Short mmCIF file of C-alpha atoms in Angstrom, two decimals:
data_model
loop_
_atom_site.label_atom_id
_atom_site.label_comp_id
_atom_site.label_asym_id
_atom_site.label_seq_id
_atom_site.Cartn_x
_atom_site.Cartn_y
_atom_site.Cartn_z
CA UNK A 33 108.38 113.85 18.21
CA UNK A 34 105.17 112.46 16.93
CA UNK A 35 101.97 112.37 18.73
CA UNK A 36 101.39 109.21 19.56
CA UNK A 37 104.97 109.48 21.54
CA UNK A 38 104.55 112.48 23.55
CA UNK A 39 101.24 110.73 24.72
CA UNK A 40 103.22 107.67 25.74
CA UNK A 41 106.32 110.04 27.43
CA UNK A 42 103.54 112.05 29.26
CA UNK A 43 101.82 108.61 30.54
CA UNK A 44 105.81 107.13 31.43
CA UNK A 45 106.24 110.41 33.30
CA UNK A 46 103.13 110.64 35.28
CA UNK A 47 103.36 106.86 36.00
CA UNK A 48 106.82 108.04 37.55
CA UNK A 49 105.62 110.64 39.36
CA UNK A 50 103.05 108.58 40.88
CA UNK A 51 105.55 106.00 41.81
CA UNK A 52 107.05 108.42 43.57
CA UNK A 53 104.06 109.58 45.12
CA UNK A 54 103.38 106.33 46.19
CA UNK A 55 106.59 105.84 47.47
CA UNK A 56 106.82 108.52 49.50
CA UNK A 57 103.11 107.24 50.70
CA UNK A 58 104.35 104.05 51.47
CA UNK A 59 107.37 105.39 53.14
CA UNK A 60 105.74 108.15 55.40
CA UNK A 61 102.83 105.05 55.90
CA UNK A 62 106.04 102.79 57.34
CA UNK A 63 107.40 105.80 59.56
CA UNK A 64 104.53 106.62 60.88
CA UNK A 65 103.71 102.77 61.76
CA UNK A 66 107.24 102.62 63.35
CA UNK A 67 106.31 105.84 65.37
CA UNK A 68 103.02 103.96 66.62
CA UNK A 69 105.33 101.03 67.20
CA UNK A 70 107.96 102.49 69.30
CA UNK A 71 104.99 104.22 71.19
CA UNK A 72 103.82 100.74 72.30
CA UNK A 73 107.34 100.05 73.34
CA UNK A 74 107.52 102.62 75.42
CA UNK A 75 104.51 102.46 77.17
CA UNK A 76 103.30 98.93 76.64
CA UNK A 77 100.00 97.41 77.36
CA UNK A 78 98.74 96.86 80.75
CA UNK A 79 99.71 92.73 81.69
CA UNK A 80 97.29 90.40 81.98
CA UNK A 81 96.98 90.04 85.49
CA UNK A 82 95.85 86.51 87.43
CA UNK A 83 93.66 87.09 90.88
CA UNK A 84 94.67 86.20 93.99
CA UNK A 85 92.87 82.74 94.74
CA UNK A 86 92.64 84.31 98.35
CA UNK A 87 90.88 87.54 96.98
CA UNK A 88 87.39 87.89 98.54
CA UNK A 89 84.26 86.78 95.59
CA UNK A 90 83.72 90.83 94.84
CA UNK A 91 84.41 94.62 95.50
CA UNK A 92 82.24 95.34 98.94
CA UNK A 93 79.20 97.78 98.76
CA UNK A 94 80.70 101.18 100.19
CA UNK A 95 78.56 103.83 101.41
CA UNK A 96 79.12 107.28 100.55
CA UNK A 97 81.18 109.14 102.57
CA UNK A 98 79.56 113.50 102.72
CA UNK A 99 82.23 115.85 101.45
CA UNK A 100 84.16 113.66 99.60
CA UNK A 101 84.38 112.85 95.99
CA UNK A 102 86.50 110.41 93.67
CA UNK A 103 87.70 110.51 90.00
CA UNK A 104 89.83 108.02 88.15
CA UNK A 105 91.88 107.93 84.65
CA UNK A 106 94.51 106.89 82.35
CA UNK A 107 97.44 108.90 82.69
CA UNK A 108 99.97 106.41 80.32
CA UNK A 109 102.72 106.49 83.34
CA UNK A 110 103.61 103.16 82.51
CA UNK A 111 101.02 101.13 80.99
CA UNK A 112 98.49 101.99 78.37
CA UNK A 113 95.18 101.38 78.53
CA UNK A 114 95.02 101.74 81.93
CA UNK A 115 94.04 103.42 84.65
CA UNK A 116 96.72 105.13 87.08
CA UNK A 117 95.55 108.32 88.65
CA UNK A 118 92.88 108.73 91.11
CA UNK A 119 91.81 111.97 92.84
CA UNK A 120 89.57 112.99 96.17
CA UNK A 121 88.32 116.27 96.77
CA UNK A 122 87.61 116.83 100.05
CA UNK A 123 84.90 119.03 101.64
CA UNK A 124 86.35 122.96 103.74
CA UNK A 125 86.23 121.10 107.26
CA UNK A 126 87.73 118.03 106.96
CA UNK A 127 90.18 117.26 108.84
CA UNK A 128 93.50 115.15 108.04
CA UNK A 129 95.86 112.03 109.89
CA UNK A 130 98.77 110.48 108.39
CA UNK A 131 101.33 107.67 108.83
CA UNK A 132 104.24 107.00 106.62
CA UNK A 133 106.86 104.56 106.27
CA UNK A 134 110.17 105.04 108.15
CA UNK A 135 112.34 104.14 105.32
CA UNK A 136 115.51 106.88 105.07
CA UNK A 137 115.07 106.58 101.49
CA UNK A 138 111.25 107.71 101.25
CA UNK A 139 109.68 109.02 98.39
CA UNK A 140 109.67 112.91 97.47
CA UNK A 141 105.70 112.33 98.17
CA UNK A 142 106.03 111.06 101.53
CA UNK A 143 108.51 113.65 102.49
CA UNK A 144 105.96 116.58 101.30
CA UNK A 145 103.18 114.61 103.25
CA UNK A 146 104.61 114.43 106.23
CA UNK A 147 105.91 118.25 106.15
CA UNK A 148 102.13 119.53 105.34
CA UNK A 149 100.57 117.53 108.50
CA UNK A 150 103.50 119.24 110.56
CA UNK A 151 101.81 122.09 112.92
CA UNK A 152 98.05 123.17 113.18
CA UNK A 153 95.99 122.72 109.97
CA UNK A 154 93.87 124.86 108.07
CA UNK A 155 90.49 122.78 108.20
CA UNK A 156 88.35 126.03 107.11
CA UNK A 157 89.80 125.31 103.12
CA UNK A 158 88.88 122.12 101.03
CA UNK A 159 91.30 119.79 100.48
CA UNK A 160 92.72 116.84 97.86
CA UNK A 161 94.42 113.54 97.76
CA UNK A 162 96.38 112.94 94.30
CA UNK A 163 97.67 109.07 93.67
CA UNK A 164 99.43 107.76 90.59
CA UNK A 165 100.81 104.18 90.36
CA UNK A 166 103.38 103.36 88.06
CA UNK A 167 106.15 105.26 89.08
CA UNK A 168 107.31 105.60 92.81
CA UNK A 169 109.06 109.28 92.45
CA UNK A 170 111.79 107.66 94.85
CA UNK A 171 115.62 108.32 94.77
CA UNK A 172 115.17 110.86 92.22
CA UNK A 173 116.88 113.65 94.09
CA UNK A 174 115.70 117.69 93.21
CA UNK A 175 113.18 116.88 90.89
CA UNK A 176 111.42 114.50 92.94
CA UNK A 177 110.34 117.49 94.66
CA UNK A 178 109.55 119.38 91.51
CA UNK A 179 107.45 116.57 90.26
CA UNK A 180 105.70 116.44 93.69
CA UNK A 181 104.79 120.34 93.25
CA UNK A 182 103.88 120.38 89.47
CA UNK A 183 100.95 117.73 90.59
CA UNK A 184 99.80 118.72 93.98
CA UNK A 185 99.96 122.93 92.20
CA UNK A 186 98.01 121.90 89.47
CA UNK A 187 95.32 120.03 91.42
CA UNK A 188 95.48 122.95 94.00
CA UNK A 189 94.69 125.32 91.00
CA UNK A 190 91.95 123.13 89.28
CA UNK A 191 90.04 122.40 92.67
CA UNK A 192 90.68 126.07 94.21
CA UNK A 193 92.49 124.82 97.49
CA UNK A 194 95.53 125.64 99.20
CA UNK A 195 98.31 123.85 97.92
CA UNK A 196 99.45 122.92 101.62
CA UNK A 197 96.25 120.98 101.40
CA UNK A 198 96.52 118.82 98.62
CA UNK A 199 98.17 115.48 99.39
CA UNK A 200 99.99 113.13 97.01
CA UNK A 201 101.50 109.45 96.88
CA UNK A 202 103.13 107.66 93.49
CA UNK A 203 103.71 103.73 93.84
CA UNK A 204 105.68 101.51 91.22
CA UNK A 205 109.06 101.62 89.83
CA UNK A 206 111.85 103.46 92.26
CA UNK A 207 114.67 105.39 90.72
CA UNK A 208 113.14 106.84 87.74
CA UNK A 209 111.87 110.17 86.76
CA UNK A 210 107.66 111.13 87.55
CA UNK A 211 106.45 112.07 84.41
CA UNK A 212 104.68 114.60 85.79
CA UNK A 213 103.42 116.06 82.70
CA UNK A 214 101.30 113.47 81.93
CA UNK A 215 99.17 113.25 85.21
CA UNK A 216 98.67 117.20 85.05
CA UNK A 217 97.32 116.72 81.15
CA UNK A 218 94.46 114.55 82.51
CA UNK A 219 93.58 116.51 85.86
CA UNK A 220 90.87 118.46 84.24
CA UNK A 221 89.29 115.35 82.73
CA UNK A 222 89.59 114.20 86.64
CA UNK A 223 87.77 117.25 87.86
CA UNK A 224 84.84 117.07 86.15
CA UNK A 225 84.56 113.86 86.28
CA UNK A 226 84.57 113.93 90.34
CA UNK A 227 81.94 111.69 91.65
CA UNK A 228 80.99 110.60 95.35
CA UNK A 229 80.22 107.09 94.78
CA UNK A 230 83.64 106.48 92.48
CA UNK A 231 85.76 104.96 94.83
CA UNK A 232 85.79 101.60 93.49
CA UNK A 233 87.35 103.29 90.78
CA UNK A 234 89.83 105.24 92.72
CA UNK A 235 90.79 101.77 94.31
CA UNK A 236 91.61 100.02 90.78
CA UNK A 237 93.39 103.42 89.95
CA UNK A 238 96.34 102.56 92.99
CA UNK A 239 96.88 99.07 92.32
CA UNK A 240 100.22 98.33 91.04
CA UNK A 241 101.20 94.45 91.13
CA UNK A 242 97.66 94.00 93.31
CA UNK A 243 95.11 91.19 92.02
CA UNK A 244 91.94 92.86 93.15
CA UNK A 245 90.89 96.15 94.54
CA UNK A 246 90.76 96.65 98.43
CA UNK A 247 87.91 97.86 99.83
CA UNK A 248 86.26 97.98 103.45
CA UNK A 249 83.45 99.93 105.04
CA UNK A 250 82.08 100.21 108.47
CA UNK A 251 79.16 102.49 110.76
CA UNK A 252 78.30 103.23 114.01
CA UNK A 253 75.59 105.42 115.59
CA UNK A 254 76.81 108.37 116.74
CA UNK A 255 75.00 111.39 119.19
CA UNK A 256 72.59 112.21 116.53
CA UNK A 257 73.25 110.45 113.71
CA UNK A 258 74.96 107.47 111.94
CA UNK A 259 79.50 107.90 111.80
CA UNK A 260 80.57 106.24 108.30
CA UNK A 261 83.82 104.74 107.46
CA UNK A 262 85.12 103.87 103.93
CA UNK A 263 88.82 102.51 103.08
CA UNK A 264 90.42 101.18 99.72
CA UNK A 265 94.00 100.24 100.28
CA UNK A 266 96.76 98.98 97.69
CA UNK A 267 99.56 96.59 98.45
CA UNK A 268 100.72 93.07 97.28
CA UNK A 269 104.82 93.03 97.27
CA UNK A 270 107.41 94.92 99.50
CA UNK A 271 104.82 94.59 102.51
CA UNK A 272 106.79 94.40 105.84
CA UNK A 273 105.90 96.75 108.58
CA UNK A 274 107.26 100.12 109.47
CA UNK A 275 103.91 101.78 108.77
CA UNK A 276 102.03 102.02 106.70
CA UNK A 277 103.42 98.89 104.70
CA UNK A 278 100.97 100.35 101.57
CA UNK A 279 99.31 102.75 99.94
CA UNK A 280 96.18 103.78 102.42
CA UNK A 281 93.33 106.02 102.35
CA UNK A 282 90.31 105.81 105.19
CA UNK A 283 87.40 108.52 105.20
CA UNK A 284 84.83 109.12 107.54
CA UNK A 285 82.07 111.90 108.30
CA UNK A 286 82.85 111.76 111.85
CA UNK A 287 83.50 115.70 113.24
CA UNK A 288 86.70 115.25 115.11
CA UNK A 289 89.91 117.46 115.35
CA UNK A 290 93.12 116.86 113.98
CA UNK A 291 94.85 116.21 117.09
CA UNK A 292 92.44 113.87 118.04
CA UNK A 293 92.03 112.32 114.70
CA UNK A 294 95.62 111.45 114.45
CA UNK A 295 95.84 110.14 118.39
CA UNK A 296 93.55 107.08 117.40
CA UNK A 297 94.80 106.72 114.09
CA UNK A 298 98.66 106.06 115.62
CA UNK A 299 97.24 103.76 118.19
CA UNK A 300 95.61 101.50 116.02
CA UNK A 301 98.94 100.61 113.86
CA UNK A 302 100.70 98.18 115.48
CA UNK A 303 97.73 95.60 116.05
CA UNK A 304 96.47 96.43 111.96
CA UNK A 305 99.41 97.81 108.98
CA UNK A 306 102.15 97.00 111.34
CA UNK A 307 101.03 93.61 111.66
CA UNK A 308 101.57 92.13 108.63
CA UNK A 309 104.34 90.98 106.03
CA UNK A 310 104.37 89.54 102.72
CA UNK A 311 108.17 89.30 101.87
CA UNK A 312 109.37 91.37 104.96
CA UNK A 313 111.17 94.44 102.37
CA UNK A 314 109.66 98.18 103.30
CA UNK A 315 108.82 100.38 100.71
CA UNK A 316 109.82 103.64 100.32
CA UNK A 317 106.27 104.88 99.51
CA UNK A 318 104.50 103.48 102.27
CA UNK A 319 101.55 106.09 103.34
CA UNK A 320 97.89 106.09 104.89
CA UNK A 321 96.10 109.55 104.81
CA UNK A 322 92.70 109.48 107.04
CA UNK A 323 90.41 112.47 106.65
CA UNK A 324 87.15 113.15 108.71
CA UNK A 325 84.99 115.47 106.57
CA UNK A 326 82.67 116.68 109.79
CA UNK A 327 79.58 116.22 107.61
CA UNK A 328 77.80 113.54 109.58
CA UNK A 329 74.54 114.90 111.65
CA UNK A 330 76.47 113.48 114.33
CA UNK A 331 77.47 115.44 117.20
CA UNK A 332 81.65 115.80 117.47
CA UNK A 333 83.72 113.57 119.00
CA UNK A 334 85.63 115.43 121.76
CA UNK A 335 86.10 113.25 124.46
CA UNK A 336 88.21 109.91 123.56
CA UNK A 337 87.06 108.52 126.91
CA UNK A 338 83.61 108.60 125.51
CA UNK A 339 81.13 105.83 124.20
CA UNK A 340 80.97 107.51 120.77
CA UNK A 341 85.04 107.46 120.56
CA UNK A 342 85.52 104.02 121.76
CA UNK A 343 82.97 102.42 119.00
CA UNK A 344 84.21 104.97 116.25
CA UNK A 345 88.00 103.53 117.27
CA UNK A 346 86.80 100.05 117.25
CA UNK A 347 85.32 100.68 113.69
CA UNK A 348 88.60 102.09 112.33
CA UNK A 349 90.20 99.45 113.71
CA UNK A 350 87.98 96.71 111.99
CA UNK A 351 88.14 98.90 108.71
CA UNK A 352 92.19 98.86 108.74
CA UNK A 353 92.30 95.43 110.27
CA UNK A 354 90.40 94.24 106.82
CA UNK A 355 92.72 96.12 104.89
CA UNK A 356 95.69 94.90 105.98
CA UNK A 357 94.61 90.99 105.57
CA UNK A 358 93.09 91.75 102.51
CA UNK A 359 97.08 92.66 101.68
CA UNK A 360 98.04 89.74 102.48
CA UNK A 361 95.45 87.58 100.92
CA UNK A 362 97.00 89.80 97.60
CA UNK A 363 100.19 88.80 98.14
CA UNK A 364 102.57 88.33 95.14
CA UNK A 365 101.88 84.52 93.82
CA UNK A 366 100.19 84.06 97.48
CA UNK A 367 98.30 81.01 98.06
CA UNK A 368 98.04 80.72 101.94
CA UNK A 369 96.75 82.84 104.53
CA UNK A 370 98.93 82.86 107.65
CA UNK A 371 97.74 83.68 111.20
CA UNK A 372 100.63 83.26 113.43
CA UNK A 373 100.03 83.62 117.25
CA UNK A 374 102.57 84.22 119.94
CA UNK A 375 101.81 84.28 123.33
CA UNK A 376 103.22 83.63 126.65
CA UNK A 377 106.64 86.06 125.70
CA UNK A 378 108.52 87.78 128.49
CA UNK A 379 106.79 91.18 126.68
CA UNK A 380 104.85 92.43 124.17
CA UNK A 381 108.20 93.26 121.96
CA UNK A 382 109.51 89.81 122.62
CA UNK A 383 106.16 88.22 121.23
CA UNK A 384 106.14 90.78 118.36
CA UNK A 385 109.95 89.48 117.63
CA UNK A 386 108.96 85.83 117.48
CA UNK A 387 106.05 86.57 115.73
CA UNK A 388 108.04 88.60 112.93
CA UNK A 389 110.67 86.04 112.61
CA UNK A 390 107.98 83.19 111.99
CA UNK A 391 105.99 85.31 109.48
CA UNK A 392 109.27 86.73 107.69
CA UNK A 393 111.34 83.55 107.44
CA UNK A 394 111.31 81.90 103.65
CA UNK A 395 112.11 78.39 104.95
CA UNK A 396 108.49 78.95 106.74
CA UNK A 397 106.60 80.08 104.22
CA UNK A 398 108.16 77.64 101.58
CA UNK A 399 107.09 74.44 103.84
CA UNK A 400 103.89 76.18 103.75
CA UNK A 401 103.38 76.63 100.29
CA UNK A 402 104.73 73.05 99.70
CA UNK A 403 102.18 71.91 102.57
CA UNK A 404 104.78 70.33 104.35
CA UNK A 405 104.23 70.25 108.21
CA UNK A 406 107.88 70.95 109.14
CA UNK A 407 107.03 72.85 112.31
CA UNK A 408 111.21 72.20 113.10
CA UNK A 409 111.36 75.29 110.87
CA UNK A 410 109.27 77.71 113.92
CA UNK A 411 111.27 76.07 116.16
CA UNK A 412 114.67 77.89 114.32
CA UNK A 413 112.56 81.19 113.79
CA UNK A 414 111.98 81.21 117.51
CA UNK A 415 115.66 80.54 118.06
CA UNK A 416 116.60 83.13 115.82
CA UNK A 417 114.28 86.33 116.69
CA UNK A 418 116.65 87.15 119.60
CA UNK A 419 113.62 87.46 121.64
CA UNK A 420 114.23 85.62 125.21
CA UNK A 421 113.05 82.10 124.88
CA UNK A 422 113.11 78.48 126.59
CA UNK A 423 113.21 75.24 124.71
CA UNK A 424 111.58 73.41 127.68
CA UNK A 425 108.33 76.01 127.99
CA UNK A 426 107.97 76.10 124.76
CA UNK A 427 105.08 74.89 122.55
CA UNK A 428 103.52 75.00 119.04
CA UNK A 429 100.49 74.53 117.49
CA UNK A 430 99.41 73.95 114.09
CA UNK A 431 95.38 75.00 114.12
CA UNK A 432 94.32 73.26 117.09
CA UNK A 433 96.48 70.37 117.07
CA UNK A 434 99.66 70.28 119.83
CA UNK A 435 102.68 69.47 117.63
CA UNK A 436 105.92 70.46 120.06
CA UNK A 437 105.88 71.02 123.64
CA UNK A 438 108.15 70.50 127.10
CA UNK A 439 111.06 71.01 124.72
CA UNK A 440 110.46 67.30 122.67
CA UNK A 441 107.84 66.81 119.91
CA UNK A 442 104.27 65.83 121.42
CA UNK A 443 103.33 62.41 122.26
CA UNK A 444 100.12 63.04 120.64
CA UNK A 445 101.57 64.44 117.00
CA UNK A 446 100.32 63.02 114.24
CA UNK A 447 101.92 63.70 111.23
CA UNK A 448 98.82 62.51 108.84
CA UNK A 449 96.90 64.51 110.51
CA UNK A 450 99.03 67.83 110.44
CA UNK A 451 99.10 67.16 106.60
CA UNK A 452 95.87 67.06 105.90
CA UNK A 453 95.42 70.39 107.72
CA UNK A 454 98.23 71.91 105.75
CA UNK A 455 96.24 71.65 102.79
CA UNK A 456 94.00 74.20 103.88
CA UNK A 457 94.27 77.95 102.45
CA UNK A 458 93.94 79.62 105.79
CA UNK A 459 96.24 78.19 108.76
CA UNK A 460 97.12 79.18 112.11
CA UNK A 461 100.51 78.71 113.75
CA UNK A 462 100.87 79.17 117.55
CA UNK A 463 103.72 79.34 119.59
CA UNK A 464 103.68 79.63 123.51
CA UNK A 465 106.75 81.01 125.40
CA UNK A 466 105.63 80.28 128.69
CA UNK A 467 107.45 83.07 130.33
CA UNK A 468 104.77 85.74 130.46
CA UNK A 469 102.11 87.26 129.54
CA UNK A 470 103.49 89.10 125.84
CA UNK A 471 100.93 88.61 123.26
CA UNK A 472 101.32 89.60 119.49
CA UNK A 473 99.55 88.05 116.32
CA UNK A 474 100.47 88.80 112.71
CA UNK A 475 99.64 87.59 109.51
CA UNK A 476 101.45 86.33 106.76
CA UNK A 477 101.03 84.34 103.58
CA UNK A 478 103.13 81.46 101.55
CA UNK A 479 106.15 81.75 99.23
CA UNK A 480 105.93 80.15 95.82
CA UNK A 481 107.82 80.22 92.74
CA UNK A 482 105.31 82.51 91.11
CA UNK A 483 106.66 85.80 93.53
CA UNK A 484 109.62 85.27 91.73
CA UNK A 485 107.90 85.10 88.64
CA UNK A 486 106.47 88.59 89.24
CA UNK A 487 109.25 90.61 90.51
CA UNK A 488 112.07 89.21 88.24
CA UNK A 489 110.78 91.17 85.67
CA UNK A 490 108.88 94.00 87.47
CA UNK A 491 109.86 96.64 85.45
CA UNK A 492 109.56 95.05 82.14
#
């Protein structure tokens, strides 16, 4: 072979060989792009997410709370690029309340909640609070529980507290698997970045189909000292009561035993979390954790009879009260705000029944969202909350305005005017019984088309 023709069988072969190169560039280039591809399937972006026109104009200043600190991050549970955990670390002393949702089908988290507040607590150790959203770890039998542990041991380890003291909650999608391994990968990023004033970080951390975060402070001058309170909540679909209709978390330097801590706490339910209803379905995560750290220069509250106790109970109450409308002004596609008002019922459970049946019924809350004054539709709520009732002592009011009474619509109604006031984002119905002295109020919101819109494709 001449020359001139190896040169130009070396150059053929080398171009060949570099086609192939580049082939095989191009190829593993295409693979790996699928890879990144499928990744994004899997765990897509975070949805672009339209506030609540009832959400209040920002996140409210919170004071810090001594002996507690917050983290948040991006664990990838179900969306990228946003975050989904959020962890406290409490302070040795504080001192821990719960309530939990009655549901028989509660999540493995609630279960291990409510079996750690069981029997005297060890308030001498530190403690932790551990929330993902995403994923509910609900219905999924054996290793619900073993997701449950692999969090709540690995926070126990990183943080150096009992793992009896380290409480969890997971809200989203129920029935599928906690990928466990993925909050555990980020919870030393979480420790050190642990930071008193991050909780309205922790609050965006909880939110699942929520608008806007929930937040809601409150203080009072103790015997010696200022008593803090701080809340963030979560909660904007499956909101009915049967406590604690949301993800809840209240903290407070107040020094007051557990016992105590957990009598006020349960008495303060009904008239706050157990008051309220979006869509009237339970969840099976429902939880609120309260912890008192015992940090402020306060003296302790020991006596619920006491000044101190009374004004630290009527704090909580306006803390939880705020959360729980601030729910409801979240709800999914919400664009009403509901007080209803029953009064005059044989008994308080009678007036709680009406009340229910008003806020809870979906021809209700449909005339209200179409802000049509069809008040015939409380009239069949009454009728149908099995609560004891009259048709000729009963009456109803839209806002001040009589629309029904003496069993025959009002001689003064006046349906322009009952429009017009329909139009407004925040209405009150009332309804009196006139058989007693039963009192409950609730609140509520509208139904609209875009609730639908949100949960028929909740878990795409």
């Amino acid at each position: 072979m001449a020359k001139s023709d190896k040169k130009k069988k070396a150059k053929s072969d080398k171009a060949r060989e570099g086609g192939k190169a580049g082939g095989k560039a191009e190829t593993k280039a295409k693979a790996s792009a699928k890879g990144k591809a499928k990744a994004a399937k899997a765990a897509p972006a975070a949805k672009q997410v339209l506030v609540s026109p009832l959400a209040p104009a920002a996140f409210p200043d919170m004071p810090v709370i001594a002996g507690v600190e917050f983290a948040s991050g991006a664990a990838g549970i179900k969306y990228q690029g946003r975050t989904d955990v959020m962890l406290v670390r409490l302070a040795p002393g504080t001192a821990i309340a719960g309530a939990f949702t009655r549901s028989s089908t509660r999540a493995a988290c609630v279960l291990d909640c409510q079996d750690k507040l069981k029997g005297a607590q060890d308030t001498k150790a530190g403690a932790a609070i551990v929330v993902n959203s995403g994923n509910a770890n609900a219905f999924t039998g054996a290793e619900g529980q073993r997701g449950v542990d692999a969090v709540t041991g690995a926070v126990a380890q990183a943080l150096g507290v009992p793992a009896r003291r380290v409480f969890s909650s997971s809200t989203g999608v129920i029935g599928e698997p906690l990928p466990a391994h993925k909050i555990v990968s980020i919870i030393g990023d979480l420790q050190s970045s642990l930071d008193a004033g991050g909780i309205a970080g922790a609050a965006r951390a909880i939110m699942t189909t929520d608008t806007f975060p929930k937040g809601a402070a409150a203080e009072i001058a103790g015997e010696g000292g200022p008593i803090r309170i701080a809340g963030i909540a979560k909660g904007s679909g499956m909101i009915a009561p049967d406590m604690a209709t949301m993800l809840v978390y209240l903290f407070t330097d107040a020094t007051i035993a557990p016992k105590l801590l957990q009598r006020i706490l349960s008495g303060l339910l009904d008239e706050t979390f157990n008051a309220i209803t979006v869509d009237s379905d339970t969840s099976t995560s429902d939880a609120l954790i309260l912890a008192a750290t015992g940090k402020s220069p306060a003296a302790p509250i020991a006596d619920l009879r006491s000044r101190v106790a009374r004004d630290f109970a009527a704090a909580l109450r306006g803390v939880m009260l705020n959360l729980a409308q601030q729910v409801v002004r979240d709800g999914e596609g919400a664009t009403k705000f509901v007080e209803v008002r029953v009064t005059g019922a044989a008994s308080t459970a009678d007036a709680h029944k009406v009340a229910m049946a008003i806020a809870n019924s979906p021809l209700v809350k449909t005339a209200i969202a179409g802000e049509d004054a069809n008040w015939g539709r409380v009239v069949a709520a009454v009728g149908k909350s099995g609560a004891q009732a009259d048709r000729d002592r009963l009456s109803i009011r839209f806002g001040d305005m009589v629309l029904a009474e003496n069993g025959w619509r009002a001689p003064s109604y006046d349906e322009a005017a009952t429009s017009a006031y329909m139009k407004g984002d925040s209405l009150v119905i009332g309804v009196d019984l006139g058989l007693g002295k039963g009192a409950r109020t609730v609140w509520t919101c509208d139904l609209t088309h875009r609730y639908i819109d949100i949960n028929a494709d909740y878990r795409s």
